[in-house]
DNA sequence: GTGGTCTAGACCACC
DNA sequence: GTGGTCTAGACCACG
């Protein structure tokens, strides 16, 4: 699993992690029994304090999304309901929506945006 | 001028405002002498505390983007250089890029994203 | 570093702090790398709200006088030009001048003022 | 009566006026029956809003220091106790004390201060 | 009505 | 412990 953090966004990093794991679990990208990255390697990879990862995992465990086994690791638990398609679309709408606001301020046209989107 | 805030993004609200005003000024959407919304009305509209708006405006003033006159209001100052077209594209790239990360977690296809984008 | 605040003067407390730090830096009393008092302890000592100190430090940082490192502290930056002697005299003139106005209202003589000045 | 305002000091202008009138009355510079300047001329002279002067006078009246007669003007009332000499010295101490703080930050010597004081 | 300042208390990330 | 951000509410001067 790859995590995308926005360190400058001000949103609590541990919450970004929690949300992304929950999203992935709810969308089926993470399935029952899958192993999450270890705290220390993940902390290094994301260049974040270990406590931050630990806090995210602990939050996820208390929400029943994952189970941690001391000395073994953290595993996705089985009781996460999958998103239905329309819910997924709704969740997608917001992040897609945001750049359009920026575009407005920059007075860019629709084609300009789409061309940039295509390149990715 | 319309502002689009992402309250859950964790990015400091006042910085979102600063960026949007600077963007609008640099793109020509805001011009020398234009009046910005008053602190209190804007705070209400955005459902944010007065001080948050005040901090944004104060930051903008110290950056020379606006001039504030106590008792009168805040006005766009005249010395903001306009963006050239290629710079504008670069600035647009980042916010367009971000939702793609979200999409990955949701296992959505490219067409699904584009369809959502079109609706806006 | 010791700070002298005049709480009743109506001059913004955070500006008094900004000025004193800049003065001390420009006169050489504060040197590159020196640590400023922490926000919270200083707020307690001066019996002022944390945010007031924070605003002063943040202003100083945006003026390039200090550098703040979250989680570490605030440090005097290296690029503050020193005052020359005549500039120093000019800066001193204003605060020396002010009490003379008060004296007028109290109908005190010059010797009375000097005697008080001597005692300090 | 001459007033000395510090517009940049942040201290409420109307309070500066109140204090100076009270001081002058208590020290004997203003005596029973003396006329205070009219609101409008004074406002113009001090380049201050009329409301500010009005507020000061109203405060002074409610403290019994002056009496205002509609259509005539404002007059110093007779029941203001005079300062004793030691009280006067104490009141003088604070404004004299302040520049010494500045001096400390500028690392100026005592003679430098006195020389400046003499010139006034 | 406008902006400017201050207080009190909250949560965040990092050390 | 450090600084950074936000909220809620207060008082100020000016208009």
Short mmCIF file of C-alpha atoms (C1' of nucleotides) in Angstrom, two decimals:
data_model
loop_
_atom_site.label_atom_id
_atom_site.label_comp_id
_atom_site.label_asym_id
_atom_site.label_seq_id
_atom_site.Cartn_x
_atom_site.Cartn_y
_atom_site.Cartn_z
CA UNK A 1 0.00 0.00 0.00
CA UNK A 2 1.26 3.44 -0.92
CA UNK A 3 0.45 6.45 1.21
CA UNK A 4 0.28 9.98 -0.05
CA UNK A 5 0.87 12.56 2.63
CA UNK A 6 0.46 16.27 2.37
CA UNK A 7 2.82 17.53 5.02
CA UNK A 8 2.08 21.16 4.33
CA UNK A 9 -1.66 20.75 4.37
CA UNK A 10 -1.93 21.10 8.12
CA UNK A 11 -4.27 18.13 8.31
CA UNK A 12 -3.05 15.88 11.06
CA UNK A 13 -0.74 13.35 9.43
CA UNK A 14 -2.05 10.52 11.53
CA UNK A 15 -5.56 11.36 10.35
CA UNK A 16 -4.46 11.30 6.74
CA UNK A 17 -3.14 7.80 7.34
CA UNK A 18 -6.25 6.67 9.16
CA UNK A 19 -8.42 7.95 6.37
CA UNK A 20 -6.39 6.36 3.62
CA UNK A 21 -6.33 2.97 5.30
CA UNK A 22 -10.05 3.10 5.95
CA UNK A 23 -10.67 4.18 2.38
CA UNK A 24 -8.55 1.38 1.00
CA UNK A 25 -10.24 -1.15 3.26
CA UNK A 26 -13.70 0.09 2.36
CA UNK A 27 -12.92 0.07 -1.33
CA UNK A 28 -11.50 -3.42 -1.30
CA UNK A 29 -7.92 -2.42 -2.03
CA UNK A 30 -7.06 -3.78 1.40
CA UNK A 31 -8.63 -7.11 2.29
CA UNK A 32 -9.08 -9.16 5.44
CA UNK A 33 -5.72 -10.43 6.62
CA UNK A 34 -3.55 -8.11 4.55
CA UNK A 35 -0.49 -6.89 6.40
CA UNK A 36 0.12 -3.22 6.98
CA UNK A 37 3.68 -1.83 6.81
CA UNK A 38 5.61 -1.92 10.09
CA UNK A 39 5.62 1.23 12.12
CA UNK A 40 9.33 1.95 11.92
CA UNK A 41 9.88 1.32 8.22
CA UNK A 42 6.77 3.28 7.37
CA UNK A 43 7.85 6.14 9.59
CA UNK A 44 11.18 6.24 7.79
CA UNK A 45 9.62 6.01 4.36
CA UNK A 46 7.18 8.82 5.07
CA UNK A 47 9.81 10.82 7.00
CA UNK A 48 7.49 11.09 9.92
CA UNK A 49 7.88 10.45 13.61
CA UNK A 50 7.19 6.88 14.74
CA UNK A 51 4.66 8.15 17.23
CA UNK A 52 2.59 9.50 14.39
CA UNK A 53 2.33 6.10 12.69
CA UNK A 54 1.67 4.44 16.02
CA UNK A 55 -1.11 6.90 16.72
CA UNK A 56 -2.71 6.20 13.36
CA UNK A 57 -2.57 2.43 13.83
CA UNK A 58 -3.88 2.70 17.36
CA UNK A 59 -6.76 4.82 16.12
CA UNK A 60 -7.46 2.30 13.38
CA UNK A 61 -7.44 -0.53 15.87
CA UNK A 62 -9.84 1.23 18.20
CA UNK A 63 -12.13 1.71 15.22
CA UNK A 64 -11.94 -2.00 14.45
CA UNK A 65 -10.39 -1.53 11.05
CA UNK A 66 -7.17 -3.35 11.87
CA UNK A 67 -5.85 -5.72 14.49
CA UNK A 68 -2.37 -5.47 15.89
CA UNK A 69 -0.51 -8.48 17.17
CA UNK A 70 2.44 -7.59 19.36
CA UNK A 71 5.64 -8.87 17.83
CA UNK A 72 3.95 -9.76 14.56
CA UNK A 73 2.43 -6.70 12.95
CA UNK A 74 -0.82 -5.06 12.03
CA UNK A 75 -3.48 -6.77 9.95
CA UNK A 76 -6.63 -5.65 8.26
CA UNK A 77 -9.64 -6.98 10.08
CA UNK A 78 -12.55 -8.59 8.31
CA UNK A 79 -15.48 -6.51 9.37
CA UNK A 80 -15.19 -3.44 7.17
CA UNK A 81 -18.21 -2.82 4.97
CA UNK A 82 -17.43 -2.14 1.34
CA UNK A 83 -18.41 1.13 -0.25
CA UNK A 84 -21.17 1.02 -2.77
CA UNK A 85 -20.39 2.56 -6.10
CA UNK A 86 -22.31 5.76 -5.60
CA UNK A 87 -20.67 6.35 -2.25
CA UNK A 88 -17.33 5.94 -3.93
CA UNK A 89 -18.23 8.54 -6.48
CA UNK A 90 -19.23 10.95 -3.81
CA UNK A 91 -15.96 10.55 -2.01
CA UNK A 92 -14.14 11.11 -5.23
CA UNK A 93 -16.09 14.22 -6.02
CA UNK A 94 -14.48 16.40 -3.40
CA UNK A 95 -10.82 15.98 -4.31
CA UNK A 96 -11.69 16.27 -7.96
CA UNK A 97 -13.64 19.38 -7.22
CA UNK A 98 -10.91 21.26 -5.49
CA UNK A 99 -8.58 21.97 -8.39
CA UNK A 100 -11.48 23.46 -10.27
CA UNK A 101 -11.58 26.18 -7.68
CA UNK A 102 -7.94 26.91 -8.25
CA UNK A 103 -8.54 26.93 -11.94
CA UNK A 104 -11.20 29.56 -11.52
CA UNK A 105 -8.79 31.84 -9.75
CA UNK A 106 -6.27 31.30 -12.51
CA UNK A 107 -8.87 31.89 -15.18
CA UNK A 108 -7.90 28.72 -16.98
CA UNK A 109 -10.14 26.99 -19.46
CA UNK A 110 -11.55 23.50 -19.25
CA UNK A 111 -9.31 22.08 -21.92
CA UNK A 112 -6.23 23.27 -20.17
CA UNK A 113 -7.24 21.33 -17.09
CA UNK A 114 -8.09 18.19 -18.96
CA UNK A 115 -4.78 18.23 -20.78
CA UNK A 116 -2.95 18.36 -17.50
CA UNK A 117 -5.10 15.58 -16.11
CA UNK A 118 -4.39 13.38 -19.09
CA UNK A 119 -0.65 13.59 -18.65
CA UNK A 120 -0.77 11.82 -15.35
CA UNK B 1 -14.50 36.92 -5.19
CA UNK B 2 -15.50 33.42 -4.21
CA UNK B 3 -13.39 31.32 -1.89
CA UNK B 4 -13.29 27.55 -1.77
CA UNK B 5 -12.11 26.15 1.51
CA UNK B 6 -11.28 22.60 2.34
CA UNK B 7 -11.90 22.52 6.06
CA UNK B 8 -10.94 18.88 6.44
CA UNK B 9 -7.71 19.06 4.50
CA UNK B 10 -5.71 20.12 7.50
CA UNK B 11 -4.05 22.84 5.49
CA UNK B 12 -4.25 26.01 7.53
CA UNK B 13 -7.41 27.80 6.48
CA UNK B 14 -5.73 31.18 6.56
CA UNK B 15 -3.07 29.88 4.17
CA UNK B 16 -5.71 28.63 1.78
CA UNK B 17 -7.12 32.13 1.72
CA UNK B 18 -3.73 33.74 1.28
CA UNK B 19 -2.96 31.47 -1.62
CA UNK B 20 -6.26 32.03 -3.34
CA UNK B 21 -6.06 35.79 -3.10
CA UNK B 22 -2.48 35.80 -4.34
CA UNK B 23 -3.46 33.49 -7.17
CA UNK B 24 -6.37 35.66 -8.15
CA UNK B 25 -4.24 38.78 -7.99
CA UNK B 26 -1.46 37.22 -10.03
CA UNK B 27 -3.88 35.92 -12.65
CA UNK B 28 -5.60 39.24 -13.04
CA UNK B 29 -8.92 38.16 -11.56
CA UNK B 30 -8.29 40.69 -8.80
CA UNK B 31 -7.03 44.07 -9.89
CA UNK B 32 -5.48 47.08 -8.26
CA UNK B 33 -8.01 48.81 -6.07
CA UNK B 34 -10.50 45.97 -5.91
CA UNK B 35 -12.10 45.60 -2.51
CA UNK B 36 -11.84 42.34 -0.65
CA UNK B 37 -14.80 41.08 1.38
CA UNK B 38 -14.95 42.47 4.90
CA UNK B 39 -13.48 40.32 7.64
CA UNK B 40 -16.69 39.71 9.52
CA UNK B 41 -19.02 38.95 6.61
CA UNK B 42 -16.44 36.68 5.05
CA UNK B 43 -15.93 34.86 8.33
CA UNK B 44 -19.64 34.22 8.52
CA UNK B 45 -19.94 33.12 4.94
CA UNK B 46 -17.05 30.69 5.23
CA UNK B 47 -18.17 29.63 8.71
CA UNK B 48 -14.80 30.42 10.11
CA UNK B 49 -13.67 32.56 13.00
CA UNK B 50 -13.03 36.27 12.40
CA UNK B 51 -9.46 35.93 13.54
CA UNK B 52 -8.70 33.38 10.87
CA UNK B 53 -9.70 35.79 8.13
CA UNK B 54 -7.86 38.58 9.90
CA UNK B 55 -4.71 36.48 9.98
CA UNK B 56 -4.97 35.78 6.27
CA UNK B 57 -5.48 39.44 5.40
CA UNK B 58 -2.69 40.51 7.70
CA UNK B 59 -0.37 38.01 6.05
CA UNK B 60 -1.40 39.30 2.64
CA UNK B 61 -0.68 42.83 3.71
CA UNK B 62 2.76 42.00 5.01
CA UNK B 63 3.42 40.35 1.65
CA UNK B 64 2.37 43.52 -0.12
CA UNK B 65 -0.53 41.91 -1.94
CA UNK B 66 -3.22 44.00 -0.31
CA UNK B 67 -3.47 47.20 1.67
CA UNK B 68 -5.74 47.45 4.66
CA UNK B 69 -7.23 50.64 5.96
CA UNK B 70 -8.70 50.35 9.43
CA UNK B 71 -12.31 51.39 9.38
CA UNK B 72 -12.49 51.21 5.60
CA UNK B 73 -11.55 47.81 4.31
CA UNK B 74 -8.91 45.84 2.46
CA UNK B 75 -7.87 46.63 -1.09
CA UNK B 76 -5.77 44.88 -3.67
CA UNK B 77 -2.50 46.68 -4.06
CA UNK B 78 -1.06 47.51 -7.44
CA UNK B 79 2.30 45.84 -7.47
CA UNK B 80 1.49 42.19 -8.04
CA UNK B 81 3.19 40.72 -11.09
CA UNK B 82 0.95 38.70 -13.39
CA UNK B 83 1.58 35.05 -14.09
CA UNK B 84 2.69 33.96 -17.52
CA UNK B 85 0.81 31.11 -19.12
CA UNK B 86 3.33 28.34 -18.47
CA UNK B 87 3.60 29.30 -14.82
CA UNK B 88 -0.14 29.06 -14.59
CA UNK B 89 -0.07 25.53 -15.91
CA UNK B 90 2.52 24.50 -13.38
CA UNK B 91 0.46 25.87 -10.51
CA UNK B 92 -2.54 24.02 -11.81
CA UNK B 93 -0.71 20.71 -11.99
CA UNK B 94 -0.49 20.06 -8.26
CA UNK B 95 -4.16 20.38 -7.30
CA UNK B 96 -5.11 18.35 -10.35
CA UNK B 97 -2.63 15.69 -9.36
CA UNK B 98 -3.86 15.14 -5.87
CA UNK B 99 -7.23 13.51 -6.51
CA UNK B 100 -5.48 10.86 -8.56
CA UNK B 101 -3.93 9.53 -5.39
CA UNK B 102 -7.34 9.27 -3.81
CA UNK B 103 -8.64 7.53 -6.88
CA UNK B 104 -5.99 4.88 -6.57
CA UNK B 105 -7.17 3.98 -3.11
CA UNK B 106 -10.71 3.78 -4.32
CA UNK B 107 -9.74 1.73 -7.36
CA UNK B 108 -11.61 3.99 -9.66
CA UNK B 109 -10.92 4.09 -13.36
CA UNK B 110 -9.89 7.07 -15.37
CA UNK B 111 -13.24 7.40 -17.04
CA UNK B 112 -15.00 7.59 -13.74
CA UNK B 113 -12.84 10.53 -12.75
CA UNK B 114 -13.31 12.33 -16.00
CA UNK B 115 -17.05 11.91 -15.83
CA UNK B 116 -17.10 13.52 -12.42
CA UNK B 117 -14.87 16.29 -13.65
CA UNK B 118 -17.14 16.97 -16.57
CA UNK B 119 -20.16 17.50 -14.39
CA UNK B 120 -18.65 20.54 -12.75
CA UNK C 1 17.05 38.81 27.68
CA UNK C 2 14.82 40.94 29.85
CA UNK C 3 11.71 42.59 28.47
CA UNK C 4 10.09 45.73 29.81
CA UNK C 5 6.44 46.02 28.96
CA UNK C 6 4.18 48.95 29.45
CA UNK C 7 0.79 47.31 29.69
CA UNK C 8 -1.06 50.56 30.15
CA UNK C 9 0.52 52.44 27.30
CA UNK C 10 -1.93 51.10 24.79
CA UNK C 11 0.89 50.31 22.40
CA UNK C 12 0.34 46.78 21.20
CA UNK C 13 2.24 44.48 23.51
CA UNK C 14 3.39 42.31 20.65
CA UNK C 15 4.86 45.39 18.96
CA UNK C 16 6.72 46.36 22.10
CA UNK C 17 8.29 42.92 22.06
CA UNK C 18 9.10 43.08 18.36
CA UNK C 19 10.77 46.42 18.81
CA UNK C 20 12.80 45.37 21.80
CA UNK C 21 14.06 42.24 20.14
CA UNK C 22 14.97 44.13 16.99
CA UNK C 23 16.69 46.81 19.04
CA UNK C 24 18.65 44.26 21.00
CA UNK C 25 19.63 42.44 17.82
CA UNK C 26 20.65 45.64 16.08
CA UNK C 27 22.70 46.81 19.04
CA UNK C 28 24.52 43.54 19.40
CA UNK C 29 22.97 42.55 22.70
CA UNK C 30 21.41 39.59 20.87
CA UNK C 31 23.70 37.72 18.54
CA UNK C 32 23.30 35.17 15.79
CA UNK C 33 22.19 31.86 17.21
CA UNK C 34 21.07 33.18 20.58
CA UNK C 35 17.94 31.50 21.86
CA UNK C 36 14.89 33.55 22.67
CA UNK C 37 12.74 32.64 25.67
CA UNK C 38 10.12 30.01 24.92
CA UNK C 39 6.65 31.25 24.12
CA UNK C 40 4.91 29.75 27.10
CA UNK C 41 7.42 30.61 29.83
CA UNK C 42 7.74 34.15 28.51
CA UNK C 43 3.99 34.54 28.42
CA UNK C 44 3.82 33.51 32.05
CA UNK C 45 6.66 35.76 33.10
CA UNK C 46 5.20 38.79 31.35
CA UNK C 47 1.68 37.83 32.44
CA UNK C 48 0.48 37.94 28.90
CA UNK C 49 -1.36 35.46 26.76
CA UNK C 50 0.64 32.87 24.81
CA UNK C 51 -0.79 34.10 21.54
CA UNK C 52 0.56 37.57 22.11
CA UNK C 53 4.10 36.28 22.37
CA UNK C 54 3.48 33.99 19.42
CA UNK C 55 2.34 36.94 17.33
CA UNK C 56 5.45 38.90 18.23
CA UNK C 57 7.76 36.01 17.36
CA UNK C 58 5.89 35.31 14.16
CA UNK C 59 6.23 38.95 13.17
CA UNK C 60 9.92 38.84 13.96
CA UNK C 61 10.34 35.77 11.84
CA UNK C 62 8.56 37.30 8.88
CA UNK C 63 10.91 40.26 9.24
CA UNK C 64 13.87 37.94 9.14
CA UNK C 65 15.10 38.87 12.60
CA UNK C 66 14.65 35.43 14.10
CA UNK C 67 14.16 31.89 12.91
CA UNK C 68 11.71 29.60 14.61
CA UNK C 69 11.93 25.84 14.59
CA UNK C 70 8.77 24.09 15.67
CA UNK C 71 9.48 21.83 18.58
CA UNK C 72 12.86 23.45 19.22
CA UNK C 73 12.57 27.15 19.80
CA UNK C 74 13.28 30.56 18.32
CA UNK C 75 16.74 31.72 17.42
CA UNK C 76 18.25 35.04 16.45
CA UNK C 77 19.12 34.98 12.77
CA UNK C 78 22.43 36.20 11.48
CA UNK C 79 21.54 38.90 9.04
CA UNK C 80 20.66 41.84 11.24
CA UNK C 81 22.72 44.97 10.53
CA UNK C 82 24.18 46.68 13.59
CA UNK C 83 23.29 50.24 14.47
CA UNK C 84 25.90 52.94 14.16
CA UNK C 85 26.34 55.29 17.09
CA UNK C 86 24.42 58.26 15.72
CA UNK C 87 21.48 56.10 14.80
CA UNK C 88 21.44 54.82 18.34
CA UNK C 89 21.21 58.35 19.69
CA UNK C 90 18.30 59.12 17.45
CA UNK C 91 16.39 56.08 18.61
CA UNK C 92 17.05 57.06 22.16
CA UNK C 93 15.77 60.57 21.71
CA UNK C 94 12.10 59.73 21.42
CA UNK C 95 11.60 57.75 24.62
CA UNK C 96 13.65 60.31 26.51
CA UNK C 97 11.54 63.06 25.11
CA UNK C 98 8.19 61.72 26.15
CA UNK C 99 8.39 62.11 29.94
CA UNK C 100 9.10 65.79 29.48
CA UNK C 101 5.55 66.22 28.27
CA UNK C 102 4.26 64.59 31.40
CA UNK C 103 6.47 66.77 33.50
CA UNK C 104 4.90 69.84 31.97
CA UNK C 105 1.48 68.78 33.15
CA UNK C 106 2.81 68.13 36.61
CA UNK C 107 4.66 71.44 36.69
CA UNK C 108 7.84 69.79 37.81
CA UNK C 109 11.23 71.40 37.48
CA UNK C 110 14.19 70.09 35.58
CA UNK C 111 16.13 69.19 38.68
CA UNK C 112 13.30 67.08 39.98
CA UNK C 113 13.36 65.03 36.81
CA UNK C 114 17.08 64.59 36.83
CA UNK C 115 17.04 63.47 40.44
CA UNK C 116 14.54 60.78 39.62
CA UNK C 117 16.58 59.74 36.61
CA UNK C 118 19.68 59.44 38.72
CA UNK C 119 18.09 57.02 41.14
CA UNK C 120 17.64 54.39 38.48
CA UNK D 1 -3.74 73.47 27.79
CA UNK D 2 -1.59 71.48 25.42
CA UNK D 3 -2.20 67.83 24.87
CA UNK D 4 0.41 65.33 23.81
CA UNK D 5 -0.99 62.31 22.07
CA UNK D 6 0.84 59.20 21.08
CA UNK D 7 -1.27 57.91 18.22
CA UNK D 8 0.97 54.94 17.59
CA UNK D 9 1.09 53.86 21.18
CA UNK D 10 -2.13 51.89 20.98
CA UNK D 11 -3.33 53.39 24.23
CA UNK D 12 -6.87 54.55 23.74
CA UNK D 13 -6.67 58.17 22.70
CA UNK D 14 -9.62 59.15 24.82
CA UNK D 15 -7.90 57.65 27.85
CA UNK D 16 -4.74 59.62 27.15
CA UNK D 17 -6.85 62.76 27.21
CA UNK D 18 -8.66 61.77 30.37
CA UNK D 19 -5.42 61.10 32.13
CA UNK D 20 -3.77 64.32 31.05
CA UNK D 21 -6.71 66.45 32.13
CA UNK D 22 -6.87 64.69 35.48
CA UNK D 23 -3.16 65.10 35.93
CA UNK D 24 -3.26 68.78 35.12
CA UNK D 25 -6.19 69.30 37.47
CA UNK D 26 -4.56 67.42 40.30
CA UNK D 27 -1.28 69.25 39.87
CA UNK D 28 -2.90 72.65 39.81
CA UNK D 29 -2.16 73.44 36.18
CA UNK D 30 -5.92 73.44 35.62
CA UNK D 31 -7.97 75.26 38.21
CA UNK D 32 -11.61 75.45 39.13
CA UNK D 33 -13.56 77.22 36.42
CA UNK D 34 -10.91 76.97 33.71
CA UNK D 35 -12.38 76.31 30.30
CA UNK D 36 -11.43 73.25 28.34
CA UNK D 37 -11.04 73.49 24.55
CA UNK D 38 -14.22 72.88 22.57
CA UNK D 39 -14.77 69.41 21.19
CA UNK D 40 -14.65 70.30 17.52
CA UNK D 41 -11.60 72.57 17.54
CA UNK D 42 -9.72 70.17 19.73
CA UNK D 43 -10.65 67.26 17.48
CA UNK D 44 -9.29 69.16 14.53
CA UNK D 45 -6.14 70.23 16.27
CA UNK D 46 -5.37 66.71 17.45
CA UNK D 47 -6.53 65.24 14.14
CA UNK D 48 -8.85 62.90 15.92
CA UNK D 49 -12.49 62.02 15.52
CA UNK D 50 -14.94 64.24 17.42
CA UNK D 51 -16.39 61.16 19.09
CA UNK D 52 -13.04 60.49 20.70
CA UNK D 53 -12.92 63.91 22.37
CA UNK D 54 -16.55 63.64 23.35
CA UNK D 55 -15.88 60.29 24.94
CA UNK D 56 -12.99 61.70 26.94
CA UNK D 57 -15.01 64.66 28.18
CA UNK D 58 -17.95 62.47 29.03
CA UNK D 59 -15.67 60.18 31.00
CA UNK D 60 -14.19 63.16 32.81
CA UNK D 61 -17.60 64.45 33.67
CA UNK D 62 -18.76 61.14 35.05
CA UNK D 63 -15.63 61.17 37.22
CA UNK D 64 -16.49 64.61 38.48
CA UNK D 65 -13.37 66.24 37.13
CA UNK D 66 -15.18 68.59 34.78
CA UNK D 67 -18.66 69.93 34.26
CA UNK D 68 -20.16 70.43 30.85
CA UNK D 69 -22.74 73.04 30.15
CA UNK D 70 -24.66 72.49 26.95
CA UNK D 71 -24.12 75.39 24.58
CA UNK D 72 -21.37 76.87 26.72
CA UNK D 73 -18.51 74.47 27.09
CA UNK D 74 -16.66 72.31 29.55
CA UNK D 75 -15.26 73.62 32.79
CA UNK D 76 -12.94 72.23 35.41
CA UNK D 77 -14.87 71.47 38.55
CA UNK D 78 -13.65 72.47 41.96
CA UNK D 79 -13.47 69.25 43.85
CA UNK D 80 -10.21 67.76 42.61
CA UNK D 81 -7.67 67.12 45.34
CA UNK D 82 -4.18 68.39 44.64
CA UNK D 83 -1.28 65.98 44.49
CA UNK D 84 1.23 66.12 47.26
CA UNK D 85 4.82 66.42 46.24
CA UNK D 86 5.75 62.81 46.80
CA UNK D 87 2.78 61.60 44.78
CA UNK D 88 3.90 63.84 41.97
CA UNK D 89 7.33 62.29 42.04
CA UNK D 90 5.88 58.83 41.85
CA UNK D 91 3.77 59.71 38.82
CA UNK D 92 6.82 61.16 37.18
CA UNK D 93 8.87 58.08 37.85
CA UNK D 94 7.18 55.82 35.33
CA UNK D 95 7.56 57.90 32.18
CA UNK D 96 11.10 58.73 33.17
CA UNK D 97 11.79 55.08 33.78
CA UNK D 98 10.73 53.83 30.42
CA UNK D 99 13.49 55.19 28.23
CA UNK D 100 16.00 53.54 30.52
CA UNK D 101 14.71 50.19 29.35
CA UNK D 102 15.29 51.20 25.79
CA UNK D 103 18.73 52.34 26.68
CA UNK D 104 19.55 48.97 28.12
CA UNK D 105 18.68 47.29 24.87
CA UNK D 106 20.81 49.76 23.01
CA UNK D 107 23.67 49.37 25.45
CA UNK D 108 23.99 53.09 25.89
CA UNK D 109 25.78 54.66 28.80
CA UNK D 110 24.29 57.01 31.39
CA UNK D 111 26.05 60.08 30.10
CA UNK D 112 24.68 59.54 26.63
CA UNK D 113 21.16 59.62 28.02
CA UNK D 114 21.71 62.69 30.13
CA UNK D 115 23.17 64.58 27.23
CA UNK D 116 20.10 63.89 25.18
CA UNK D 117 17.86 64.88 28.07
CA UNK D 118 19.66 68.15 28.48
CA UNK D 119 19.10 69.20 24.92
CA UNK D 120 15.36 69.35 25.38
"C1'" DG E 1 -20.12 49.21 9.78
"C1'" DT E 2 -14.51 48.68 9.25
"C1'" DG E 3 -9.82 46.52 10.94
"C1'" DG E 4 -6.50 45.79 15.24
"C1'" DT E 5 -5.40 43.74 19.52
"C1'" DC E 6 -5.82 40.72 23.44
"C1'" DT E 7 -7.49 36.66 26.30
"C1'" DA E 8 -8.52 31.90 27.31
"C1'" DG E 9 -8.47 27.45 26.03
"C1'" DA E 10 -8.29 23.70 22.61
"C1'" DC E 11 -5.76 20.21 19.43
"C1'" DC E 12 -1.94 19.25 16.37
"C1'" DA E 13 3.22 17.49 15.20
"C1'" DC E 14 7.64 17.05 16.78
"C1'" DC E 15 11.45 16.38 20.46
"C1'" DG F 1 8.80 20.39 26.56
"C1'" DT F 2 8.65 23.23 21.68
"C1'" DG F 3 5.90 26.20 18.03
"C1'" DG F 4 1.43 26.41 14.82
"C1'" DT F 5 -3.35 26.86 14.15
"C1'" DC F 6 -8.12 27.66 15.36
"C1'" DT F 7 -12.23 29.22 18.17
"C1'" DA F 8 -15.02 32.37 20.84
"C1'" DG F 9 -15.63 36.55 22.68
"C1'" DA F 10 -14.00 41.08 24.41
"C1'" DC F 11 -12.64 46.20 23.83
"C1'" DC F 12 -10.46 49.76 21.04
"C1'" DA F 13 -10.50 53.82 17.16
"C1'" DC F 14 -12.52 55.35 13.23
"C1'" DG F 15 -16.63 56.29 10.23
#
